């Protein structure tokens, strides 16, 4: 029997692990890489893959970094962790906190986080403070709080988060046998694009790949500080996980873009929804809107002058669609039909249309 030992154990030689680091795990990582059947071929790309990060234990890639950050917190004998969150960081922090006996405190922008994510933090028993302000406001408060109280900050400014998230790049190279030509990825606080680039560079330096991918990051048009070159005070987008006006890893994202000869561009909410619906209806993949931004961006690449013929592309589908039932309900075109429970009634209905 094959027992998957978790990310820290699997990639320990590439992670900041000491002899005192506990090899904790909720089974994070080891996520599927699935070949596109329609979206890639529709623009002449036969080798488009989706990295299904929604298959992580709490339904987003945040678990990769959280396991490392929490291992570190335990190693340092911390008893409390804290984060500001658009939702997924709080879900992940509270899950690992619950499992390893840490008290979790999460600050979320009131009324702004997707229902599924909020319910996760509640289920795992975190203390939840809804602040009247944006994610950026909540994050500024958390940064001040950790100056005063002895709590481990587990936002992606925590270097262990970034380190843990590198493992997704390792998995892609391990699966494909080589780095892809392009990575398409949503950009919010910009920790993940930073991690992927670091991860690909690490593997390259260790001779695990002979190429490096170009990093293609996408922000929502209403929350595009990096693309516009200035902070956005009132970010607006349907993709709540990337609704961020002042990214913590702004400079590192620019570095990833420039070193990789990549780009960071925008996608509109309409383009995000189009990709979101195509993913579920054509590919059978239900991701959250922020994740669909990666695919919306992929679909823009020909217009941005990128030649995709014979190229291998991986779109990072960062989170699970079940997290945001409000968006999926609003976008649904399927109506539920009411029918009596006998077979005659069902047949009659099916014959009518
Ligand atoms: C956190 C998150 C993002 C954005 O990642 P950053 O590291 O903040 O750029 C995108 N999609 C989902 C589902 C997320 O949870």
Short mmCIF file of C-alpha atoms and ligand atoms in Angstrom, two decimals, residues 59-62 86 88-89 117 156 161 165 186-193 241-242 244 288 290-291 317-320 323, ligand 1:
data_model
loop_
_atom_site.label_atom_id
_atom_site.label_comp_id
_atom_site.label_asym_id
_atom_site.label_seq_id
_atom_site.Cartn_x
_atom_site.Cartn_y
_atom_site.Cartn_z
CA UNK A 59 -10.17 23.15 -1.03
CA UNK A 60 -7.42 25.60 -1.98
CA UNK A 61 -3.66 25.80 -2.49
CA UNK A 62 -3.34 27.72 0.78
CA UNK A 86 -10.36 36.88 1.78
CA UNK A 88 -9.19 30.61 1.94
CA UNK A 89 -6.31 31.50 4.22
CA UNK A 117 -14.99 29.69 3.23
CA UNK A 156 1.71 34.89 2.80
CA UNK A 161 3.96 30.02 3.44
CA UNK A 165 3.63 26.77 -1.87
CA UNK A 186 -4.41 34.39 -10.75
CA UNK A 187 -2.70 37.16 -8.80
CA UNK A 188 -4.13 38.62 -5.60
CA UNK A 189 -1.67 39.23 -2.79
CA UNK A 190 0.91 37.83 -5.25
CA UNK A 191 2.37 35.22 -2.90
CA UNK A 192 1.54 32.31 -5.14
CA UNK A 193 3.12 33.62 -8.35
CA UNK A 241 -9.98 35.67 -3.53
CA UNK A 242 -8.12 38.21 -5.70
CA UNK A 244 -6.89 42.96 -3.25
CA UNK A 288 -13.94 29.24 -7.82
CA UNK A 290 -10.53 33.60 -8.87
CA UNK A 291 -9.21 30.34 -10.30
CA UNK A 317 -6.98 26.31 -10.58
CA UNK A 318 -6.39 27.64 -7.12
CA UNK A 319 -9.65 26.80 -5.32
CA UNK A 320 -12.78 24.65 -5.35
CA UNK A 323 -16.56 27.51 -1.76
C1 LIG B 1 -5.31 33.19 -2.24
C2 LIG B 1 -5.97 32.85 -3.52
C3 LIG B 1 -5.58 33.43 -4.75
C4 LIG B 1 -4.55 34.49 -4.84
O1 LIG B 1 -3.25 34.07 -4.48
P1 LIG B 1 -2.17 35.14 -4.04
O2 LIG B 1 -1.06 34.35 -3.51
O3 LIG B 1 -2.83 36.00 -3.01
O4 LIG B 1 -1.83 35.94 -5.26
C5 LIG B 1 -6.19 32.99 -5.90
N1 LIG B 1 -7.16 32.05 -5.87
C6 LIG B 1 -7.58 31.49 -4.72
C7 LIG B 1 -8.65 30.47 -4.77
C8 LIG B 1 -6.99 31.87 -3.52
O5 LIG B 1 -7.42 31.30 -2.38
#
